[in-house]
Amino acid sequence: MGTEAERNGEWAEVTPDAARRLLTAGVQAFAERGYHATTTRDIAGRAGMSPAALYIHYKTKEELLYRISSVGHRLALGILERARDGAGGPAERLADAVRHFVRWHAEHHTTARVVQYELGALGEEHYAEIVGLRRETDAAVRDIIEDGVRTGDFDVPDVRGTGLAVVSLCIDVARWFTSDGKRTPDEIGDLYAGLVLRMVGCTGHRPGDHR
Amino acid sequence: MGTEAERNGEWAEVTPDAARRLLTAGVQAFAERGYHATTTRDIAGRAGMSPAALYIHYKTKEELLYRISSVGHRLALGILERARDGAGGPAERLADAVRHFVRWHAEHHTTARVVQYELGALGEEHYAEIVGLRRETDAAVRDIIEDGVRTGDFDVPDVRGTGLAVVSLCIDVARWFTSDGKRTPDEIGDLYAGLVLRMVGCTGHRPGDHR
DNA sequence: ACGCCATCTAAGCGCTTGCTCAGCTTCGGG
DNA sequence: CCCGAAGCTGAGCAAGCGCTTAGATGGCGT
């Protein structure tokens, strides 16, 4: 059912149907072998089409990667921004952000793998656009941490560095997660939310004054 | 000077000289473009040799990657095992392990990038061997955390999961670090050592009783 | 009924890839 | 002084690559 859910909804904005099938085939192939080791024949084959059919819906193989990367980054960014702008104190919002962000990276680890680790294969212009989205990702997490420092809920000497570390920790889930492991995406999300709260010096009880 | 140090010593065990030049050329090329996007002509060119010269010292392009991966993994593992078996309490040893491990990933980020992110391109047998080394890496960190839990210095509900998260956090430095950033490898090592001590519930003063 | 456009395929073009091989040089031991 | 091994090159092969093109097919508005 996890695999089923991966195909449903996530790429709903991609039309027509053939373009979406090619895209999900690309996600699978890129995640397994990497962009450069994947052939257009392989992608088309997984989608049940001839190699030439790819070029009706995408100008180049790189544009297919760009579409995946663009949609994927916007989904991931949306998760963080929704948590940042949600209700509750900084601790709840940071925990929510990490929990959902990590869960997404585990549940959609094939998509996330392509999104997070294959962007070096993008062309210059596409790459620049994606880097912009990634800066927004970093900023969303940093914003929550800054809130927590302001309210005194968190104790963070280096907000920028800690924020980068938190994002880095979450992203790397996509690299090592496999669906045949013992842990579920939910469990990892909860574990990581707890770890991150500790990283920002949030002890669980009222903060008190530091030093 | 950082770039200079990258060539010195690190690959001293690789002989003869031409084989070492090809190897460092491979590291640079693989780190920049990825294994599959790198051509044997590119590697040989960087080493100042003809394409055919590569095959005198390495049977295939994959064997060159394997040599890089093997030496690199052993270096990284050595750093952790030296910290684990060192003197001092669990907190000092864990901080030392993270500090040195992170510093290596930042200072040698080109090597580390190949070592950590290109192992999917290895052949089956080579891959299996490298995976073994990675399990030892995870175990070294887990051992220190278990020590700390035993002595009461750490408070870790999920030792295995937390250990994996710590290793993951450190490894991912190789992905985002660039030498033209503001932070030095030392600074990042110190920052991460502090973050990890917080992750394992080490507050700095004597532990006391929890809950 | 008919033409039109979107969709898809079979065939294949031009190029690059990993890798090979015959031959040239260099150099230490007898 | 010569010889064989080791290191290296120039030329190139077979295979596979991304992508193109000409033509078949099917559904839709009129």
Coordinates of C-alpha atoms (C1' of nucleotides) in Angstrom, one line a residue, chain C, chain D:
Chain C
dA1 C1' -18.0 11.0 -44.0
dC2 C1' -13.9 13.5 -43.7
dG3 C1' -9.8 15.9 -42.4
dC4 C1' -7.0 17.1 -38.6
dC5 C1' -4.2 17.0 -34.9
dA6 C1' -2.2 14.6 -31.1
dT7 C1' 0.0 10.3 -30.0
dC8 C1' 2.9 6.7 -30.6
dT9 C1' 6.3 3.4 -33.2
dA10 C1' 10.1 1.3 -36.2
dA11 C1' 14.2 2.4 -37.8
dG12 C1' 18.2 4.4 -37.5
dC13 C1' 21.8 8.5 -37.4
dG14 C1' 25.8 10.5 -35.5
dC15 C1' 28.5 10.3 -31.6
dT16 C1' 30.7 8.8 -27.3
dT17 C1' 31.7 5.2 -24.4
dG18 C1' 34.8 1.5 -22.0
dC19 C1' 38.2 -1.0 -23.4
dT20 C1' 42.0 -3.4 -26.6
dC21 C1' 46.3 -4.0 -29.0
dA22 C1' 50.5 -3.6 -31.8
dG23 C1' 54.3 -1.1 -31.3
dC24 C1' 57.5 2.5 -29.2
dT25 C1' 60.5 3.9 -25.5
dT26 C1' 63.1 3.4 -21.1
dC27 C1' 66.0 1.1 -18.0
dG28 C1' 68.3 -2.3 -14.8
dG29 C1' 71.0 -6.9 -14.8
dG30 C1' 74.3 -9.9 -17.1
Chain D
dC1 C1' 76.3 -4.0 -25.3
dC2 C1' 72.2 -6.3 -25.5
dC3 C1' 67.8 -8.1 -23.7
dG4 C1' 63.5 -8.6 -21.7
dA5 C1' 60.2 -6.6 -18.9
dA6 C1' 57.4 -2.6 -17.6
dG7 C1' 55.2 1.8 -18.8
dC8 C1' 52.9 4.2 -22.1
dT9 C1' 50.8 5.8 -26.6
dG10 C1' 48.0 6.2 -31.2
dA11 C1' 44.6 4.2 -33.4
dG12 C1' 40.5 2.1 -33.3
dC13 C1' 36.6 -1.5 -32.4
dA14 C1' 32.0 -3.0 -30.9
dA15 C1' 28.4 -1.5 -28.3
dG16 C1' 25.3 1.6 -26.5
dC17 C1' 23.9 6.4 -26.0
dG18 C1' 20.4 10.6 -26.7
dC19 C1' 17.7 12.0 -29.9
dT20 C1' 15.3 12.4 -34.8
dT21 C1' 12.3 11.3 -38.6
dA22 C1' 8.8 9.3 -41.5
dG23 C1' 4.8 7.1 -41.2
dA24 C1' 0.8 4.4 -38.9
dT25 C1' -3.2 4.9 -35.8
dG26 C1' -7.2 6.6 -33.4
dG27 C1' -10.5 10.0 -31.6
dC28 C1' -12.9 14.4 -32.3
dG29 C1' -15.3 18.4 -34.2
dT30 C1' -18.0 19.6 -38.1

